[in-house]
XYZ file of C-alpha atoms in Angstrom:
24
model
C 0.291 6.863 -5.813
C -3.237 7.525 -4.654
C -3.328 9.968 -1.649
C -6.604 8.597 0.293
C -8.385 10.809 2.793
C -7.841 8.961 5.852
C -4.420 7.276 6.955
C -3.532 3.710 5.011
C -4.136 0.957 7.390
C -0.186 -0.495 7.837
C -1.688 -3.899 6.515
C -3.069 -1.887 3.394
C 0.602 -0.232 3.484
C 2.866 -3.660 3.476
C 0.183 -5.290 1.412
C 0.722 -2.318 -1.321
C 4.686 -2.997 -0.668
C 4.971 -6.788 -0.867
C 2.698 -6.643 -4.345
C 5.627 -3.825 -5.457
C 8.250 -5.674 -4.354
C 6.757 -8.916 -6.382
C 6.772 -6.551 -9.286
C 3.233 -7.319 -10.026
């Protein structure tokens, strides 16, 4: 997990968890 210096947008955050989910 990269740990960015400003907060993840939520849209970067349940884009990062729908592409997990896929499996991709």
């Amino acid at each position: 997990m990269v740990a960015l210096p400003k907060p993840i947008p939520r849209f970067l955050l349940r884009l990062t968890i729908t592409t997990g989910g896929s499996g991709l």
